[in-house]
């Protein structure tokens, strides 16, 4: 397991983390986002999308539609399972198609469907520390993602 912690003091720091993810993550990566309401999950996806050339206003929370797709420098799939009843309903969304694509797939509330996610994934635990600060614990047990994790940590100075 490799990991690092990043404290975002404001949204510009979250933008930095999103840009570091966009620069480092290889195609086909699944990112499991875990955290409570307001912890910064959607904001981080917006920062990633913006770093890939997607206008920030296009990257919205898919809470009601369940899956959003954004096309910038590479495909981005944004899945929100907050309203999904169970793993069977999640599997009906056809997530394997996204996981096996050449894009990057983000799954918000990933802890609700963790058994359905690829083991070869990046996990980001998001926590609201204050009204403006967010703590992001970024980790993986996937050896193919270790270089990306190290590259992100160096880019962020952690």
XYZ file of C-alpha atoms in Angstrom, residues 2 10 16 26 38 42-43 48 52 54 66 79-80 90 97 103 118-119 128 140 158:
21
model
C 1.277 3.432 -0.932
C -8.942 26.285 -0.212
C -3.787 21.616 -7.666
C -2.852 6.382 -16.541
C -19.557 18.390 1.501
C -17.475 16.481 -6.658
C -15.197 19.517 -6.394
C -9.631 16.977 -12.586
C -8.301 17.900 -18.806
C -13.525 20.339 -19.647
C -26.063 8.541 -11.731
C -20.525 7.908 -11.270
C -22.414 8.842 -8.094
C -24.978 -0.445 -9.368
C -17.643 -0.770 -19.496
C -10.762 6.990 -19.697
C -11.705 -3.107 -9.545
C -9.081 -4.022 -6.963
C -14.014 18.478 5.518
C -3.547 2.477 -3.627
C 4.020 16.160 0.152
